[in-house]
Tab-separated table of C-alpha atoms and ligand atoms in Angstrom:
chain	number	residue	atom	x	y	z
I	1	UNK	CA	0.001	0.043	0.086
I	2	UNK	CA	1.066	3.545	-0.499
I	3	UNK	CA	0.709	5.528	2.682
I	4	UNK	CA	0.854	9.245	3.397
I	5	UNK	CA	2.229	9.552	6.959
I	6	UNK	CA	1.897	12.936	8.649
I	7	UNK	CA	4.191	13.686	11.654
I	8	UNK	CA	6.716	11.157	10.279
I	9	UNK	CA	9.599	12.815	12.161
I	10	UNK	CA	7.817	12.694	15.436
I	11	UNK	CA	8.230	10.019	18.181
I	12	UNK	CA	5.335	7.714	17.268
I	13	UNK	CA	5.433	8.686	13.487
I	14	UNK	CA	9.006	7.533	13.153
I	15	UNK	CA	8.111	4.146	14.656
I	16	UNK	CA	5.013	3.881	12.358
I	17	UNK	CA	7.186	4.658	9.324
I	18	UNK	CA	9.719	1.915	10.228
I	19	UNK	CA	7.003	-0.721	10.940
I	20	UNK	CA	5.055	0.062	7.817
I	21	UNK	CA	8.161	-0.239	5.649
I	22	UNK	CA	9.144	-3.474	7.374
I	23	UNK	CA	5.650	-4.764	6.351
I	24	UNK	CA	6.356	-3.923	2.747
I	25	UNK	CA	4.460	-0.651	2.423
I	26	UNK	CA	5.514	2.406	0.529
I	27	UNK	CA	5.575	5.400	2.959
I	28	UNK	CA	5.613	9.104	1.965
I	29	UNK	CA	6.485	10.977	5.171
I	30	UNK	CA	5.568	14.542	5.986
I	31	UNK	CA	6.404	16.761	8.983
I	32	UNK	CA	6.227	20.453	9.752
I	33	UNK	CA	9.194	20.153	12.190
I	34	UNK	CA	7.420	22.274	14.778
I	35	UNK	CA	9.901	24.159	16.916
I	36	UNK	CA	8.024	23.070	20.136
I	37	UNK	CA	8.752	19.425	19.296
I	38	UNK	CA	12.040	19.594	17.315
I	39	UNK	CA	13.751	22.768	18.394
I	40	UNK	CA	14.353	25.837	16.156
I	41	UNK	CA	17.045	24.352	13.904
I	42	UNK	CA	15.688	20.850	13.510
I	43	UNK	CA	17.699	18.260	11.699
I	44	UNK	CA	15.600	17.299	8.709
I	45	UNK	CA	15.317	13.599	8.025
I	46	UNK	CA	15.945	13.434	4.286
I	47	UNK	CA	13.265	10.759	3.834
I	48	UNK	CA	10.641	13.258	5.326
I	49	UNK	CA	9.142	16.060	3.224
I	50	UNK	CA	8.846	19.283	5.198
I	51	UNK	CA	5.168	20.365	4.918
I	52	UNK	CA	2.970	22.241	7.332
I	53	UNK	CA	-0.627	21.068	7.225
I	54	UNK	CA	-1.824	24.600	8.101
I	55	UNK	CA	-0.271	26.420	5.147
I	56	UNK	CA	1.472	24.255	2.583
I	57	UNK	CA	0.076	22.571	-0.560
I	58	UNK	CA	-0.995	18.990	0.042
I	59	UNK	CA	-2.744	17.728	-3.215
I	60	UNK	CA	0.590	16.814	-4.858
I	61	UNK	CA	1.667	14.565	-2.070
I	62	UNK	CA	-1.748	12.805	-1.877
I	63	UNK	CA	-1.483	11.670	-5.628
I	64	UNK	CA	-1.713	7.890	-5.760
I	65	UNK	CA	-2.050	7.413	-1.904
I	66	UNK	CA	-4.213	4.540	-0.646
I	67	UNK	CA	-4.356	5.485	3.035
I	68	UNK	CA	-3.453	8.581	5.082
I	69	UNK	CA	-2.041	7.900	8.537
I	70	UNK	CA	-2.364	11.203	10.410
I	71	UNK	CA	0.040	11.478	13.425
I	72	UNK	CA	1.004	15.104	13.093
I	73	UNK	CA	-0.210	17.143	16.153
I	74	UNK	CA	0.876	19.414	18.766
I	75	UNK	CA	0.915	17.070	21.767
I	76	UNK	CA	1.011	17.417	25.625
I	77	UNK	CA	-1.590	18.624	27.977
I	78	UNK	CA	-1.074	22.431	27.280
I	79	UNK	CA	0.638	24.602	29.752
I	80	UNK	CA	-2.007	27.211	30.032
I	81	UNK	CA	-4.994	28.884	28.182
I	82	UNK	CA	-2.435	30.787	25.970
I	83	UNK	CA	-1.845	27.432	24.164
I	84	UNK	CA	-5.449	27.167	23.081
I	85	UNK	CA	-4.836	28.847	19.643
I	86	UNK	CA	-1.794	26.709	18.880
I	87	UNK	CA	-3.730	23.572	19.557
I	88	UNK	CA	-6.716	24.748	17.443
I	89	UNK	CA	-4.468	25.833	14.494
I	90	UNK	CA	-2.171	22.731	14.399
I	91	UNK	CA	-4.690	20.087	15.258
I	92	UNK	CA	-8.103	21.320	14.371
I	93	UNK	CA	-7.271	23.445	11.330
I	94	UNK	CA	-4.468	21.265	10.088
I	95	UNK	CA	-6.703	18.191	10.181
I	96	UNK	CA	-9.559	20.004	8.446
I	97	UNK	CA	-7.222	21.167	5.638
I	98	UNK	CA	-5.732	17.631	5.278
I	99	UNK	CA	-9.330	16.201	4.973
I	100	UNK	CA	-10.262	18.842	2.360
I	101	UNK	CA	-7.242	17.893	0.275
I	102	UNK	CA	-8.112	14.160	0.601
I	103	UNK	CA	-11.605	14.901	-0.674
I	104	UNK	CA	-10.146	16.748	-3.648
I	105	UNK	CA	-7.752	13.911	-4.491
I	106	UNK	CA	-10.176	10.995	-3.819
I	107	UNK	CA	-8.347	9.449	-0.806
I	108	UNK	CA	-11.006	7.853	1.274
I	109	UNK	CA	-9.171	5.958	3.996
I	110	UNK	CA	-7.743	7.589	7.120
I	111	UNK	CA	-6.034	6.324	10.296
I	112	UNK	CA	-6.116	9.071	12.947
I	113	UNK	CA	-3.933	9.290	15.923
I	114	UNK	CA	-6.395	10.093	18.822
I	115	UNK	CA	-5.934	9.706	22.575
I	116	UNK	CA	-7.583	8.371	25.704
I	117	UNK	CA	-7.707	12.046	26.833
I	118	UNK	CA	-10.949	12.314	24.863
I	119	UNK	CA	-12.579	10.431	27.803
I	120	UNK	CA	-11.472	13.073	30.345
I	121	UNK	CA	-12.036	11.637	33.835
I	122	UNK	CA	-13.636	8.431	32.510
I	123	UNK	CA	-16.649	6.722	34.169
I	124	UNK	CA	-17.171	5.387	37.700
I	125	UNK	CA	-19.819	3.456	39.556
I	126	UNK	CA	-21.645	5.081	42.472
I	127	UNK	CA	-23.310	2.505	44.824
I	128	UNK	CA	-26.341	4.702	44.770
I	129	UNK	CA	-26.360	6.340	41.328
I	130	UNK	CA	-24.787	3.680	39.098
I	131	UNK	CA	-22.663	4.646	36.052
I	132	UNK	CA	-21.531	8.324	36.434
I	133	UNK	CA	-18.852	10.662	35.134
I	134	UNK	CA	-16.949	11.764	38.280
I	135	UNK	CA	-17.309	15.347	39.640
I	136	UNK	CA	-14.470	17.709	38.887
I	137	UNK	CA	-12.130	17.389	41.856
I	138	UNK	CA	-12.403	20.211	44.376
I	139	UNK	CA	-9.334	22.223	45.619
I	140	UNK	CA	-10.238	21.574	49.241
I	141	UNK	CA	-10.258	17.852	48.591
I	142	UNK	CA	-6.970	18.006	46.722
I	143	UNK	CA	-5.419	20.156	49.409
I	144	UNK	CA	-6.512	17.668	52.117
I	145	UNK	CA	-4.953	14.848	50.181
I	146	UNK	CA	-8.241	13.382	48.948
I	147	UNK	CA	-7.410	12.611	45.289
I	148	UNK	CA	-10.076	10.194	44.265
I	149	UNK	CA	-13.091	11.888	42.637
I	150	UNK	CA	-16.580	11.855	44.076
I	151	UNK	CA	-20.037	11.051	42.716
I	152	UNK	CA	-21.337	14.135	40.932
I	153	UNK	CA	-24.782	13.594	42.441
I	154	UNK	CA	-24.209	12.632	46.058
I	155	UNK	CA	-20.539	13.496	46.683
I	156	UNK	CA	-19.926	9.885	47.909
I	157	UNK	CA	-17.192	7.422	47.043
I	158	UNK	CA	-17.198	5.888	43.540
I	159	UNK	CA	-15.353	2.987	41.880
I	160	UNK	CA	-13.346	3.261	38.669
I	161	UNK	CA	-14.808	1.417	35.626
I	162	UNK	CA	-12.853	0.148	32.618
I	163	UNK	CA	-14.288	2.193	29.762
I	164	UNK	CA	-15.189	1.164	26.151
I	165	UNK	CA	-15.235	3.242	23.047
I	166	UNK	CA	-18.879	4.257	23.453
I	167	UNK	CA	-18.085	6.185	26.602
I	168	UNK	CA	-19.120	9.906	26.227
I	169	UNK	CA	-16.314	12.293	25.270
I	170	UNK	CA	-15.508	14.872	27.991
I	171	UNK	CA	-12.249	16.635	27.147
I	172	UNK	CA	-10.595	18.470	30.041
I	173	UNK	CA	-7.553	20.172	28.362
I	174	UNK	CA	-6.806	22.129	25.274
I	175	UNK	CA	-5.040	19.146	23.798
I	176	UNK	CA	-7.978	16.890	24.644
I	177	UNK	CA	-10.368	19.314	23.055
I	178	UNK	CA	-8.339	19.298	19.815
I	179	UNK	CA	-8.235	15.465	19.759
I	180	UNK	CA	-12.064	15.423	20.032
I	181	UNK	CA	-12.270	17.968	17.326
I	182	UNK	CA	-10.048	15.937	15.059
I	183	UNK	CA	-12.315	12.923	15.517
I	184	UNK	CA	-15.390	15.033	14.856
I	185	UNK	CA	-13.894	16.579	11.679
I	186	UNK	CA	-12.970	13.133	10.437
I	187	UNK	CA	-16.449	11.773	11.066
I	188	UNK	CA	-17.969	14.746	9.186
I	189	UNK	CA	-15.557	14.033	6.277
I	190	UNK	CA	-16.618	10.352	6.377
I	191	UNK	CA	-20.262	11.395	5.899
I	192	UNK	CA	-19.481	13.887	3.122
I	193	UNK	CA	-17.188	11.618	1.239
I	194	UNK	CA	-18.553	8.075	2.103
I	195	UNK	CA	-15.095	7.616	3.594
I	196	UNK	CA	-13.698	5.509	6.463
I	197	UNK	CA	-11.634	6.556	9.499
I	198	UNK	CA	-10.009	4.410	12.202
I	199	UNK	CA	-9.341	6.595	15.271
I	200	UNK	CA	-6.695	4.979	17.517
I	201	UNK	CA	-7.150	6.283	21.056
I	202	UNK	CA	-3.664	5.907	22.409
I	203	UNK	CA	-2.979	5.353	26.105
I	204	UNK	CA	0.194	6.619	27.690
I	205	UNK	CA	2.911	6.252	25.052
I	206	UNK	CA	6.536	5.637	25.927
I	207	UNK	CA	9.683	3.923	24.467
I	208	UNK	CA	12.901	4.682	22.581
I	209	UNK	CA	13.045	7.952	20.820
I	210	UNK	CA	10.614	9.706	23.060
I	211	UNK	CA	11.227	13.448	23.444
I	212	UNK	CA	13.192	14.304	26.551
I	213	UNK	CA	11.709	16.569	29.203
I	214	UNK	CA	9.879	19.596	27.715
I	215	UNK	CA	6.899	21.635	29.176
I	216	UNK	CA	4.719	19.399	26.954
I	217	UNK	CA	6.197	16.007	27.893
I	218	UNK	CA	4.209	13.158	29.398
I	219	UNK	CA	5.188	11.652	32.864
I	220	UNK	CA	7.428	8.835	31.658
I	221	UNK	CA	9.708	11.176	29.731
I	222	UNK	CA	9.797	13.643	32.730
I	223	UNK	CA	10.782	10.846	35.095
I	224	UNK	CA	13.235	9.209	32.723
I	225	UNK	CA	14.933	12.635	32.234
I	226	UNK	CA	15.076	13.302	35.956
I	227	UNK	CA	16.797	9.930	36.562
I	228	UNK	CA	19.259	10.662	33.790
I	229	UNK	CA	20.104	14.008	35.562
I	230	UNK	CA	20.696	12.068	38.891
I	231	UNK	CA	17.451	13.365	40.358
I	232	UNK	CA	14.576	11.542	42.014
I	233	UNK	CA	11.275	11.299	40.053
I	234	UNK	CA	8.709	13.551	41.749
I	235	UNK	CA	5.485	11.765	41.938
I	236	UNK	CA	2.387	13.981	42.363
I	237	UNK	CA	-0.732	13.258	44.535
I	238	UNK	CA	-0.171	9.930	46.315
I	239	UNK	CA	1.210	8.058	43.391
I	240	UNK	CA	-2.004	5.969	43.176
I	241	UNK	CA	-3.069	7.481	39.874
I	242	UNK	CA	-3.806	4.578	37.381
I	243	UNK	CA	-2.748	4.746	33.823
I	244	UNK	CA	-2.097	2.227	31.090
I	245	UNK	CA	1.451	2.585	29.565
I	246	UNK	CA	1.645	1.340	25.974
I	247	UNK	CA	4.913	0.862	24.330
I	248	UNK	CA	5.644	2.652	20.969
I	249	UNK	CA	6.401	-0.627	19.419
I	250	UNK	CA	2.775	-1.661	20.029
I	251	UNK	CA	1.386	1.708	18.876
I	252	UNK	CA	3.340	1.283	15.573
I	253	UNK	CA	1.908	-2.224	15.113
I	254	UNK	CA	-1.677	-0.932	15.944
I	255	UNK	CA	-1.261	1.711	13.262
I	256	UNK	CA	-0.052	-0.683	10.561
I	257	UNK	CA	-2.891	-3.203	11.434
I	258	UNK	CA	-5.356	-0.197	11.042
I	259	UNK	CA	-3.756	0.954	7.771
I	260	UNK	CA	-4.105	-2.532	6.347
I	261	UNK	CA	-7.800	-2.969	7.503
I	262	UNK	CA	-9.390	0.457	7.250
I	263	UNK	CA	-10.777	-0.250	3.756
I	264	UNK	CA	-12.686	-3.244	5.274
I	265	UNK	CA	-14.303	-1.104	7.848
I	266	UNK	CA	-17.706	0.463	7.446
I	267	UNK	CA	-18.115	4.057	6.228
I	268	UNK	CA	-17.721	6.351	9.103
I	269	UNK	CA	-15.427	6.654	12.107
I	270	UNK	CA	-14.557	3.516	14.166
I	271	UNK	CA	-12.643	4.313	17.341
I	272	UNK	CA	-10.388	1.854	19.131
I	273	UNK	CA	-8.583	2.106	22.482
I	274	UNK	CA	-4.896	1.204	22.015
I	275	UNK	CA	-3.691	-0.043	25.370
I	276	UNK	CA	-1.447	-2.604	26.943
I	277	UNK	CA	-4.362	-3.979	29.038
I	278	UNK	CA	-2.178	-3.624	32.295
I	279	UNK	CA	-3.006	-1.172	34.996
I	280	UNK	CA	0.007	0.622	36.410
I	281	UNK	CA	0.032	3.356	38.979
I	282	UNK	CA	2.331	6.411	38.483
I	283	UNK	CA	4.085	5.395	41.816
I	284	UNK	CA	4.729	1.895	40.408
I	285	UNK	CA	5.929	3.406	37.103
I	286	UNK	CA	8.362	5.664	38.924
I	287	UNK	CA	9.696	2.851	41.076
I	288	UNK	CA	10.161	0.524	38.047
I	289	UNK	CA	12.121	3.133	36.181
I	290	UNK	CA	14.285	4.067	39.076
I	291	UNK	CA	15.009	0.446	40.000
I	292	UNK	CA	16.000	-0.412	36.397
I	293	UNK	CA	18.201	2.651	36.180
I	294	UNK	CA	19.760	2.207	39.559
I	295	UNK	CA	18.516	5.808	40.299
I	296	UNK	CA	17.283	7.605	43.288
I	297	UNK	CA	14.001	6.355	44.918
I	298	UNK	CA	10.980	8.280	43.791
I	299	UNK	CA	9.637	11.126	46.084
I	300	UNK	CA	5.886	11.317	46.574
I	301	UNK	CA	5.298	15.124	46.750
I	302	UNK	CA	1.488	15.427	47.203
I	303	UNK	CA	1.518	18.252	44.648
I	304	UNK	CA	-1.233	18.238	42.211
I	305	UNK	CA	-2.290	19.841	38.891
I	306	UNK	CA	-5.792	20.924	38.505
I	307	UNK	CA	-6.009	19.663	34.889
I	308	UNK	CA	-4.937	16.128	35.638
I	309	UNK	CA	-7.427	13.314	35.701
I	310	UNK	CA	-7.069	10.892	38.501
I	311	UNK	CA	-7.303	7.509	36.721
I	312	UNK	CA	-7.893	6.349	33.184
I	313	UNK	CA	-8.279	2.695	32.205
I	314	UNK	CA	-10.013	1.739	28.977
I	315	UNK	CA	-10.703	-1.705	27.568
I	316	UNK	CA	-8.538	-2.972	24.778
I	317	UNK	CA	-11.225	-5.579	23.760
I	318	UNK	CA	-12.575	-3.814	20.684
I	319	UNK	CA	-9.076	-3.400	19.128
I	320	UNK	CA	-8.469	-7.112	19.631
I	321	UNK	CA	-11.737	-8.026	17.939
I	322	UNK	CA	-11.765	-5.389	15.202
I	323	UNK	CA	-8.077	-5.254	14.306
I	324	UNK	CA	-6.565	-8.313	15.806
I	325	UNK	CA	-4.404	-6.075	17.926
I	326	UNK	CA	-2.903	-7.369	21.319
I	327	UNK	CA	-0.007	-5.503	22.918
I	328	UNK	CA	3.200	-7.427	23.021
I	329	UNK	CA	5.149	-5.363	25.536
I	330	UNK	CA	4.190	-5.367	29.196
I	331	UNK	CA	4.710	-2.185	31.184
I	332	UNK	CA	6.971	-4.116	33.543
I	333	UNK	CA	9.309	-4.933	30.702
I	334	UNK	CA	9.024	-1.872	28.636
I	335	UNK	CA	9.363	0.665	31.451
I	336	UNK	CA	12.434	-1.255	32.645
I	337	UNK	CA	13.897	-0.949	29.211
I	338	UNK	CA	13.017	2.760	29.036
I	339	UNK	CA	15.532	3.310	31.740
I	340	UNK	CA	18.210	2.727	29.192
I	341	UNK	CA	16.479	3.649	25.994
I	342	UNK	CA	17.848	6.690	24.103
I	343	UNK	CA	15.560	9.833	24.200
I	344	UNK	CA	15.327	12.346	21.446
I	345	UNK	CA	16.809	15.591	22.684
I	346	UNK	CA	15.587	17.563	19.588
D	1	UD1	C1	-0.625	11.699	28.676
D	1	UD1	C2	-0.128	12.659	27.701
D	1	UD1	C3	-1.237	13.078	26.708
D	1	UD1	C4	-1.636	11.736	26.005
D	1	UD1	C5	-2.085	10.654	26.941
D	1	UD1	C6	-2.386	9.436	26.290
D	1	UD1	C7	1.342	14.528	28.128
D	1	UD1	C8	1.693	15.773	28.882
D	1	UD1	N1	0.227	13.913	28.406
D	1	UD1	O1	-1.740	12.201	29.399
D	1	UD1	O2	-0.813	13.951	25.772
D	1	UD1	O3	-2.630	11.919	25.017
D	1	UD1	O4	-1.043	10.458	28.023
D	1	UD1	O5	-1.260	9.022	25.505
D	1	UD1	O6	2.029	14.136	27.151
D	1	UD1	N2	2.768	13.269	37.049
D	1	UD1	C9	3.674	13.175	38.135
D	1	UD1	N3	4.882	13.852	38.073
D	1	UD1	C10	5.260	14.650	37.029
D	1	UD1	C11	4.361	14.770	35.914
D	1	UD1	C12	3.148	14.068	35.967
D	1	UD1	O7	3.428	12.420	39.107
D	1	UD1	O8	6.327	15.283	37.060
D	1	UD1	C13	1.525	12.560	37.077
D	1	UD1	C14	0.375	13.438	36.919
D	1	UD1	O9	-0.099	13.989	38.116
D	1	UD1	C15	-0.651	12.486	36.261
D	1	UD1	C16	0.225	11.412	35.604
D	1	UD1	O10	1.507	11.601	36.125
D	1	UD1	O11	-1.415	11.934	37.282
D	1	UD1	C17	0.161	11.419	34.128
D	1	UD1	O12	0.520	12.656	33.654
D	1	UD1	P1	0.828	13.041	32.152
D	1	UD1	O13	1.635	12.072	31.454
D	1	UD1	O14	1.269	14.463	32.102
D	1	UD1	O15	-0.645	13.086	31.462
D	1	UD1	P2	-1.809	12.049	31.058
D	1	UD1	O16	-2.997	12.582	31.533
D	1	UD1	O17	-1.504	10.614	31.523
């Protein structure tokens, strides 16, 4: 297959390009080399065409393409509200322009990099009120060291549920809002063009080549960089926050499976959670990394960030049934390896 891969110079995109080529596909890679991700004087990978989805022509590179795999995005949580326009321009407008170009050139199959952040705080069970989205955590609770969210109706204790793809989307950050928008634009394009999209909702990505500590980095890059500097990982809240850490090797495999099968999917957008299927707390993650690196013991600080969600665990069952995707790397093994994996400094 001939694939147009956006974000091909990025952390996940570079792994997708390698995996797709290893499976015999022809990959045309694009990247804007955003300064926030690559630094001002980025080294341009000669196999990746420099194009900015916001402004550059796209029809020529779509010629003869079977499937577009859209990884290009401004990532992270966003530092503050001043980031909103950059997320909207890169992620919302960039995707809308790409979809319009695909409509002009007759490309009707898309694999979209989405994220579990579209679910926000996820879903819980209240003994009295059943399936509920949790209430937004209150400052007085967080200050008092109560980190688990409450029932939005009675304020009582609630239990975390594993969430499926039909869970309502409740974005909490600028980045999450832009990922929901990308899914919605893609769904609208599917309706207009009788086209197909697979949206892969990635869980917490990590692995070799991930960007070192930046204001937009995820927790595993922050901890890995701290250990490399000889510092202890600083674990927020009580370290009991649950995530699913999925290795970039598995994310690349999920993308290639989706690329190969999107044409057999129905018209419209099909979302899949892409997860390892293993629950891991942030405290466990910090300890696994430190131990493997022989670094300092993690410090649990009790600090908190208002935009953080407490726990996110989604079911990997649909990706197994719909794509035949099962993660190969467990967080125990992959995070221990991350302690020695090279990071990308720029
Ligand atoms: C992360 C990514 C998000 C991505 C999603 C799924 C970032 C910033 N976030 O979301 O873009 O879509 O995974 O792939 O890349 N923490 C600490 N110490 C720190 C930093 C964070 O304990 O120094 C804790 C936070 O309080 C939080 C957890 O680690 O509970 C995860 O934080 P983070 O990786 O920033 O965000 P996610 O919400 O998991």
